[in-house]
Short mmCIF file of C-alpha atoms and ligand atoms in Angstrom, two decimals:
data_model
loop_
_atom_site.label_atom_id
_atom_site.label_comp_id
_atom_site.label_asym_id
_atom_site.label_seq_id
_atom_site.Cartn_x
_atom_site.Cartn_y
_atom_site.Cartn_z
CA UNK A 222 75.25 73.76 -24.39
CA UNK A 223 72.55 76.22 -23.31
CA UNK A 224 71.12 75.28 -19.90
CA UNK A 225 67.57 76.45 -19.17
CA UNK A 226 67.34 74.99 -15.69
CA UNK A 227 67.26 71.93 -13.50
CA UNK A 228 64.44 70.05 -11.84
CA UNK A 229 65.31 68.46 -8.49
CA UNK A 230 62.93 65.66 -7.70
CA UNK A 231 62.75 63.47 -4.58
CA UNK A 232 61.38 59.98 -5.07
CA UNK A 233 60.55 57.45 -2.32
CA UNK A 234 61.06 53.83 -3.37
CA UNK A 235 60.20 51.06 -0.90
CA UNK A 236 62.69 48.15 -0.85
CA UNK A 237 61.43 44.58 -1.34
CA UNK A 238 63.14 43.64 1.94
CA UNK A 239 65.27 45.51 4.51
CA UNK A 240 68.90 45.92 3.43
CA UNK A 241 71.23 45.80 6.44
CA UNK A 242 74.89 46.76 6.36
CA UNK A 243 77.38 47.44 9.16
CA UNK A 244 76.28 51.11 9.05
CA UNK A 245 72.52 50.62 9.27
CA UNK A 246 69.32 49.19 7.83
CA UNK A 247 67.51 50.65 4.83
CA UNK A 248 63.85 49.82 4.20
CA UNK A 249 63.14 52.48 1.61
CA UNK A 250 65.32 54.53 -0.74
CA UNK A 251 64.84 58.31 -0.83
CA UNK A 252 66.33 59.18 -4.22
CA UNK A 253 67.25 62.62 -5.54
CA UNK A 254 66.89 62.88 -9.32
CA UNK A 255 68.09 65.80 -11.42
CA UNK A 256 66.48 66.58 -14.76
CA UNK A 257 68.68 68.94 -16.77
CA UNK A 258 66.83 70.97 -19.37
CA UNK A 259 68.97 72.37 -22.18
CA UNK A 260 67.95 73.92 -25.49
CA UNK A 261 69.04 70.72 -27.27
CA UNK A 262 67.65 67.94 -25.02
CA UNK A 263 66.80 66.88 -21.49
CA UNK A 264 68.91 64.56 -19.35
CA UNK A 265 68.58 62.63 -16.11
CA UNK A 266 70.99 62.24 -13.24
CA UNK A 267 70.65 60.23 -10.03
CA UNK A 268 72.32 61.35 -6.82
CA UNK A 269 73.47 58.34 -4.78
CA UNK A 270 73.63 60.04 -1.37
CA UNK A 271 71.98 58.30 1.58
CA UNK A 272 69.66 60.25 3.95
CA UNK A 273 72.36 60.41 6.65
CA UNK A 274 76.18 60.62 6.42
CA UNK A 275 76.87 57.00 7.43
CA UNK A 276 78.53 55.72 4.23
CA UNK A 277 80.31 58.95 3.27
CA UNK A 278 80.16 62.53 4.62
CA UNK A 279 77.48 63.42 2.07
CA UNK A 280 73.73 63.13 2.66
CA UNK A 281 70.75 63.95 0.51
CA UNK A 282 69.52 67.19 2.11
CA UNK A 283 73.09 68.52 1.93
CA UNK A 284 73.28 67.56 -1.75
CA UNK A 285 70.05 69.46 -2.45
CA UNK A 286 71.42 72.50 -0.62
CA UNK A 287 74.83 72.58 -2.30
CA UNK A 288 73.31 71.95 -5.73
CA UNK A 289 70.59 74.58 -5.39
CA UNK A 290 72.63 77.35 -3.84
CA UNK A 291 76.08 76.76 -5.33
CA UNK A 292 76.61 74.17 -8.06
CA UNK A 293 73.63 74.74 -10.36
CA UNK A 294 74.00 78.56 -10.41
CA UNK A 295 77.75 78.16 -11.07
CA UNK A 296 77.04 75.85 -14.00
CA UNK A 297 74.35 78.18 -15.34
CA UNK A 298 76.81 81.08 -15.31
CA UNK A 299 79.66 79.10 -16.85
CA UNK A 300 78.58 78.87 -20.52
CA UNK A 301 79.63 75.24 -20.77
CA UNK A 302 80.60 73.85 -24.13
CA UNK A 303 79.82 70.34 -22.87
CA UNK A 304 79.30 68.09 -19.86
CA UNK A 305 83.03 67.28 -19.80
CA UNK A 306 83.53 70.79 -18.35
CA UNK A 307 81.26 70.26 -15.33
CA UNK A 308 84.02 68.86 -13.11
CA UNK A 309 86.33 71.75 -13.97
CA UNK A 310 83.69 74.40 -13.18
CA UNK A 311 82.87 72.72 -9.85
CA UNK A 312 86.50 71.96 -8.95
CA UNK A 313 86.92 75.07 -6.73
CA UNK A 314 84.24 73.64 -4.45
CA UNK A 315 85.62 70.91 -2.20
CA UNK A 316 84.02 67.52 -1.78
CA UNK A 317 80.30 66.89 -2.44
CA UNK A 318 81.30 64.41 -5.11
CA UNK A 319 77.96 62.62 -5.25
CA UNK A 320 76.18 65.90 -5.88
CA UNK A 321 78.73 66.81 -8.57
CA UNK A 322 78.40 63.36 -10.15
CA UNK A 323 74.60 63.66 -10.33
CA UNK A 324 74.59 66.95 -12.21
CA UNK A 325 77.42 65.84 -14.51
CA UNK A 326 75.40 62.71 -15.30
CA UNK A 327 72.27 64.74 -16.11
CA UNK A 328 74.14 67.10 -18.45
CA UNK A 329 76.04 64.23 -20.06
CA UNK A 330 72.75 62.42 -20.68
CA UNK A 331 71.26 65.57 -22.25
CA UNK A 332 74.30 66.10 -24.46
CA UNK A 333 74.48 62.47 -25.60
CA UNK A 334 70.74 62.30 -26.29
CA UNK A 335 71.01 65.42 -28.43
CA UNK A 336 73.85 63.81 -30.38
CA UNK A 337 72.28 60.34 -30.56
CA UNK A 338 75.19 58.67 -28.76
CA UNK A 339 74.94 56.18 -25.88
CA UNK A 340 76.65 56.33 -22.47
CA UNK A 341 78.24 52.99 -23.26
CA UNK A 342 79.82 54.22 -26.47
CA UNK A 343 80.89 57.52 -24.91
CA UNK A 344 82.58 55.81 -21.95
CA UNK A 345 84.32 53.21 -24.11
CA UNK A 346 82.31 50.05 -23.47
CA UNK A 347 83.55 46.91 -25.20
CA UNK A 348 80.79 44.46 -24.17
CA UNK A 349 77.06 44.45 -24.88
CA UNK A 350 76.25 42.59 -21.65
CA UNK A 351 77.87 42.43 -18.22
CA UNK A 352 77.94 39.72 -15.52
CA UNK A 353 75.66 40.39 -12.61
CA UNK A 354 76.66 40.12 -8.96
CA UNK A 355 74.45 40.64 -5.94
CA UNK A 356 75.08 42.24 -2.55
CA UNK A 357 73.41 40.34 0.31
CA UNK A 358 72.67 42.17 3.55
CA UNK A 359 73.29 41.13 7.13
CA UNK A 360 70.46 39.05 8.55
CA UNK A 361 69.25 37.94 11.99
CA UNK A 362 70.20 34.31 11.51
CA UNK A 363 72.28 32.14 9.18
CA UNK A 364 69.42 29.91 7.84
CA UNK A 365 67.63 32.99 6.47
CA UNK A 366 70.84 34.17 4.83
CA UNK A 367 71.34 30.75 3.22
CA UNK A 368 67.80 30.87 1.82
CA UNK A 369 68.46 34.32 0.36
CA UNK A 370 71.79 33.28 -1.19
CA UNK A 371 70.19 30.13 -2.62
CA UNK A 372 67.42 32.18 -4.22
CA UNK A 373 69.91 34.61 -5.81
CA UNK A 374 71.97 31.71 -7.19
CA UNK A 375 68.78 30.20 -8.63
CA UNK A 376 68.06 33.54 -10.33
CA UNK A 377 71.44 33.27 -12.02
CA UNK A 378 73.65 35.75 -10.16
CA UNK A 379 77.24 34.86 -10.94
CA UNK A 380 78.81 36.31 -7.80
CA UNK A 381 77.66 36.70 -4.21
CA UNK A 382 78.81 39.52 -1.93
CA UNK A 383 78.06 39.11 1.76
CA UNK A 384 77.88 42.16 4.00
CA UNK A 385 79.85 41.45 7.18
CA UNK A 386 80.52 43.04 10.58
CA UNK A 387 82.06 41.76 13.83
CA UNK A 388 79.83 38.87 14.94
CA UNK A 389 78.55 38.22 11.39
CA UNK A 390 81.59 37.09 9.45
CA UNK A 391 83.62 33.85 9.71
CA UNK A 392 80.70 31.55 10.62
CA UNK A 393 78.51 33.08 7.95
CA UNK A 394 81.10 32.63 5.20
CA UNK A 395 81.76 29.07 6.39
CA UNK A 396 78.03 28.28 6.28
CA UNK A 397 77.71 29.65 2.72
CA UNK A 398 80.74 27.62 1.58
CA UNK A 399 79.40 24.46 3.25
CA UNK A 400 75.97 24.83 1.66
CA UNK A 401 76.89 26.08 -1.82
CA UNK A 402 80.44 24.79 -2.32
CA UNK A 403 83.83 26.27 -3.06
CA UNK A 404 83.11 27.18 -6.69
CA UNK A 405 80.65 30.02 -6.03
CA UNK A 406 82.47 33.32 -6.61
CA UNK A 407 82.17 34.87 -3.15
CA UNK A 408 83.36 38.10 -1.53
CA UNK A 409 82.64 40.12 1.61
CA UNK A 410 82.11 43.82 2.37
CA UNK A 411 82.67 45.26 5.87
CA UNK A 412 81.92 48.95 5.18
CA UNK A 413 84.71 50.00 7.61
CA UNK A 414 83.50 47.86 10.54
CA UNK A 415 86.93 46.56 11.66
CA UNK A 416 90.25 47.96 12.90
CA UNK A 417 93.81 46.78 12.34
CA UNK A 418 93.58 45.00 15.72
CA UNK A 419 91.19 42.59 13.96
CA UNK A 420 93.87 41.56 11.44
CA UNK A 421 94.32 38.01 12.78
CA UNK A 422 90.56 37.56 12.94
CA UNK A 423 90.16 38.70 9.32
CA UNK A 424 92.99 36.33 8.30
CA UNK A 425 90.64 33.49 9.30
CA UNK A 426 88.70 34.33 6.12
CA UNK A 427 91.71 33.20 4.05
CA UNK A 428 90.72 29.54 4.13
CA UNK A 429 87.48 30.23 2.23
CA UNK A 430 88.98 31.31 -1.10
CA UNK A 431 87.19 34.66 -1.28
CA UNK A 432 87.66 36.93 -4.28
CA UNK A 433 88.29 39.88 -1.98
CA UNK A 434 87.56 41.64 1.32
CA UNK A 435 85.98 45.04 0.65
CA UNK A 436 86.76 48.05 2.86
CA UNK A 437 87.51 46.31 6.17
CA UNK A 438 88.94 49.43 7.89
CA UNK A 439 88.00 53.10 8.16
CA UNK A 440 87.98 55.14 4.98
CA UNK A 441 90.90 57.38 6.06
CA UNK A 442 93.05 54.41 7.01
CA UNK A 443 95.06 53.82 3.85
CA UNK A 444 98.16 52.77 5.78
CA UNK A 445 96.12 50.38 7.90
CA UNK A 446 94.87 48.69 4.75
CA UNK A 447 98.44 48.47 3.43
CA UNK A 448 99.51 46.80 6.71
CA UNK A 449 96.48 44.50 6.67
CA UNK A 450 97.23 43.45 3.10
CA UNK A 451 100.57 42.07 4.34
CA UNK A 452 98.82 39.97 7.00
CA UNK A 453 95.77 38.54 5.19
CA UNK A 454 96.16 36.56 1.96
CA UNK A 455 92.71 37.44 0.59
CA UNK A 456 92.97 40.50 -1.71
CA UNK A 457 91.91 43.82 -0.14
CA UNK A 458 89.51 45.92 -2.24
CA UNK A 459 88.82 49.53 -1.32
CA UNK A 460 85.44 51.21 -1.72
CA UNK A 461 84.92 54.18 0.68
CA UNK A 462 88.63 55.17 0.67
CA UNK A 463 88.80 55.74 -3.10
CA UNK A 464 87.26 59.15 -3.79
CA UNK A 465 89.28 60.18 -6.87
CA UNK A 466 91.90 59.02 -9.35
CA UNK A 467 94.47 60.61 -7.00
CA UNK A 468 93.44 58.53 -4.00
CA UNK A 469 93.29 55.45 -6.24
CA UNK A 470 96.88 56.11 -7.35
CA UNK A 471 98.00 56.51 -3.74
CA UNK A 472 96.24 53.34 -2.61
CA UNK A 473 97.78 51.32 -5.44
CA UNK A 474 101.28 52.73 -4.78
CA UNK A 475 101.02 51.97 -1.04
CA UNK A 476 99.74 48.44 -1.58
CA UNK A 477 96.52 49.31 0.27
CA UNK A 478 94.32 47.86 -2.46
CA UNK A 479 94.83 45.23 -5.14
CA UNK A 480 91.31 45.51 -6.59
CA UNK A 481 89.10 48.63 -6.76
CA UNK A 482 85.34 49.03 -6.40
CA UNK A 483 84.45 51.98 -8.66
CA UNK A 484 81.29 53.88 -7.82
CA UNK A 485 80.79 56.93 -10.04
CA UNK A 486 78.94 58.90 -7.36
CA UNK A 487 81.64 58.39 -4.74
CA UNK A 488 84.39 59.65 -7.09
CA UNK A 489 82.54 62.68 -8.51
CA UNK A 490 81.21 61.30 -11.77
CA UNK A 491 81.41 58.87 -14.67
CA UNK A 492 84.33 60.70 -16.28
CA UNK A 493 86.45 60.44 -13.10
CA UNK A 494 85.29 56.82 -12.80
CA UNK A 495 86.69 56.17 -16.27
CA UNK A 496 89.98 57.81 -15.24
CA UNK A 497 90.25 55.42 -12.30
CA UNK A 498 89.50 52.53 -14.65
CA UNK A 499 92.30 53.66 -16.98
CA UNK A 500 94.76 54.16 -14.12
CA UNK A 501 93.95 50.77 -12.58
CA UNK A 502 94.30 49.06 -15.96
CA UNK A 503 97.73 50.64 -16.40
CA UNK A 504 98.76 49.09 -13.06
CA UNK A 505 97.16 45.72 -13.72
CA UNK A 506 94.61 46.32 -10.96
CA UNK A 507 91.18 44.74 -11.66
CA UNK A 508 88.12 46.92 -11.06
CA UNK A 509 84.42 46.26 -10.69
CA UNK A 510 81.37 48.50 -10.61
CA UNK A 511 79.81 49.10 -7.20
CA UNK A 512 76.22 50.08 -6.57
CA UNK A 513 74.30 52.39 -4.27
CA UNK A 514 70.87 50.78 -4.55
CA UNK A 515 70.12 52.91 -7.59
CA UNK A 516 66.88 53.15 -9.51
CA UNK A 517 66.91 52.21 -13.19
CA UNK A 518 68.34 55.65 -14.01
CA UNK A 519 71.59 55.18 -12.09
CA UNK A 520 71.65 51.48 -12.92
CA UNK A 521 71.65 52.19 -16.67
CA UNK A 522 74.80 54.29 -16.41
CA UNK A 523 76.48 51.78 -14.09
CA UNK A 524 75.86 48.96 -16.56
CA UNK A 525 77.43 51.06 -19.33
CA UNK A 526 80.48 51.72 -17.17
CA UNK A 527 80.78 48.05 -16.18
CA UNK A 528 81.14 47.21 -19.89
CA UNK A 529 84.59 48.87 -20.09
CA UNK A 530 87.47 46.42 -20.64
CA UNK A 531 89.10 46.75 -17.19
CA UNK A 532 85.94 45.70 -15.34
CA UNK A 533 87.07 42.11 -15.13
CA UNK A 534 85.11 41.17 -11.99
CA UNK A 535 81.29 41.01 -11.77
CA UNK A 536 79.83 44.20 -10.30
CA UNK A 537 77.00 44.99 -7.90
CA UNK A 538 74.79 45.44 -10.95
CA UNK A 539 71.75 43.42 -10.03
CA UNK A 540 68.27 43.32 -11.54
CA UNK A 541 65.69 45.96 -10.60
CA UNK A 542 63.76 43.37 -8.59
CA UNK A 543 66.74 42.76 -6.27
CA UNK A 544 65.70 45.96 -4.48
CA UNK A 545 62.44 47.21 -6.01
CA UNK A 546 59.08 45.73 -6.88
CA UNK A 547 58.52 48.70 -9.18
CA UNK A 548 61.44 50.54 -10.81
CA UNK A 549 61.28 54.05 -12.27
CA UNK A 550 62.33 52.78 -15.70
CA UNK A 551 61.65 49.63 -17.67
CA UNK A 552 63.00 47.01 -15.25
CA UNK A 553 66.55 45.73 -15.61
CA UNK A 554 66.58 41.94 -15.74
CA UNK A 555 69.26 39.29 -15.78
CA UNK A 556 69.45 36.54 -18.36
CA UNK A 557 71.88 33.67 -17.78
CA UNK A 558 73.60 35.80 -15.15
CA UNK A 559 74.13 38.77 -17.46
CA UNK A 560 72.55 42.19 -17.91
CA UNK A 561 72.25 43.91 -21.29
CA UNK A 562 74.00 47.23 -21.75
CA UNK A 563 71.52 49.92 -22.87
CA UNK A 564 72.37 51.07 -26.40
CA UNK A 565 69.91 53.92 -27.02
CA UNK A 566 70.88 57.61 -26.97
CA UNK A 567 72.16 58.86 -23.60
CA UNK A 568 71.28 56.51 -20.76
CA UNK A 569 68.99 54.60 -23.12
CA UNK A 570 66.23 54.68 -20.49
CA UNK A 571 63.92 57.34 -19.02
CA UNK A 572 61.57 57.30 -16.04
CA UNK A 573 58.06 56.07 -16.82
CA UNK A 574 55.94 59.21 -16.21
CA UNK A 575 53.06 57.57 -14.27
CA UNK A 576 55.43 55.64 -11.98
CA UNK A 577 57.62 58.68 -11.46
CA UNK A 578 54.63 60.83 -10.50
CA UNK A 579 53.29 58.22 -8.13
CA UNK A 580 56.59 57.89 -6.24
CA UNK A 581 57.56 61.57 -6.24
CA UNK A 582 57.54 63.30 -2.85
CA UNK A 583 58.74 66.78 -3.93
CA UNK A 584 59.76 68.73 -7.02
CA UNK A 585 61.74 71.95 -7.19
CA UNK A 586 62.65 73.93 -10.31
CA UNK A 587 65.97 75.76 -10.30
CA UNK A 588 66.22 78.28 -13.14
CA UNK A 589 69.76 79.32 -14.01
O1 OSB B 675 79.33 49.36 0.28
O2 OSB B 675 78.87 48.61 -1.63
C1 OSB B 675 78.51 49.19 -0.61
C2 OSB B 675 74.77 49.92 -0.79
C3 OSB B 675 74.72 51.17 -0.20
C4 OSB B 675 75.88 51.72 0.28
C5 OSB B 675 77.09 51.04 0.16
C6 OSB B 675 77.14 49.80 -0.44
C7 OSB B 675 75.95 49.22 -0.91
C8 OSB B 675 75.87 47.88 -1.48
C9 OSB B 675 74.73 47.61 -2.43
O3 OSB B 675 76.60 46.97 -1.17
C10 OSB B 675 75.19 47.56 -3.81
C11 OSB B 675 74.04 47.55 -4.82
O4 OSB B 675 73.53 48.63 -5.17
O5 OSB B 675 73.71 46.48 -5.28
MG1 MG B 676 81.18 48.59 -0.34
#
């Protein structure tokens, strides 16, 4: 694999409606794309960092800095035989997993395109379509939330995830159950908004038959989650806490998680994501594919990952129009609640040049 250089491109994508979580409100997505240029092919990667370190310690300007000054030159100097060596070359550098994941994704896409193989096949997908779940933000009032949930159910989403925080939890879940019934697959995501002192409060969610409670406590608090799991009956599912196969193994051993949300960016790449899938499967722990409000580029790879056999719960893999009026790629759509897994070489999708140009806010070429 002979790398000629990397293009770092910032793209501003307005959201169709504000997306509010316990850590803040997004109205637009500032996406960092990496285009890897090799002598055999080009490949695309999407960095899932947010503009500020409110979900994880990473943020987009830091990703640009560490990629430009450290990671891309190291990869250029390394004489890689393939994208599977990216993680090893970058291993001496601590953290910055989303930045690492983005460049690994770009080089993997280039390599697979050159060889005519798809992400899905490379990762070990066993399905050609995956069930689609949707993540629903916090809103100002319950009636608006019920309208939004009703609209998503009408569109065919097979699982609803409600973002929660103190003051927007029990009553909201009760209202959704009362309106839409007990059969709707339903789960909640707190993005670390509670502490172990809230255990009895969170146990009040048990009566609603939720699939899981996602990341109720702080990301470092593995023991707290293990304690909480003994108090609440609803399964605990970790997101922010799981940053590698090692932390996944620890969380499973401690009983801190009985289901895992796998996000490739958070764990340093699609290859580490597959390792977590394999580890979880060996322990009988179900996994599902999380999302970071990706464009069609990141979405394509997530859908491929979600088609692996251990992904037995619907993921946050929603249609392009859940977040964007215009996507960078051909839009992802859902049919009967499912999304098709791209089968073409590499990601199977590329940005549409005119749309990409229109939404681009900056471009930087890094020769290596
Ligand atoms: O915690 O799953 C999360 C979006 C940004 C940051 C964190 C999270 C989310 C979501 C949206 O819930 C998932 C999606 O992309 O559909
Ligand atoms: Mg989450």
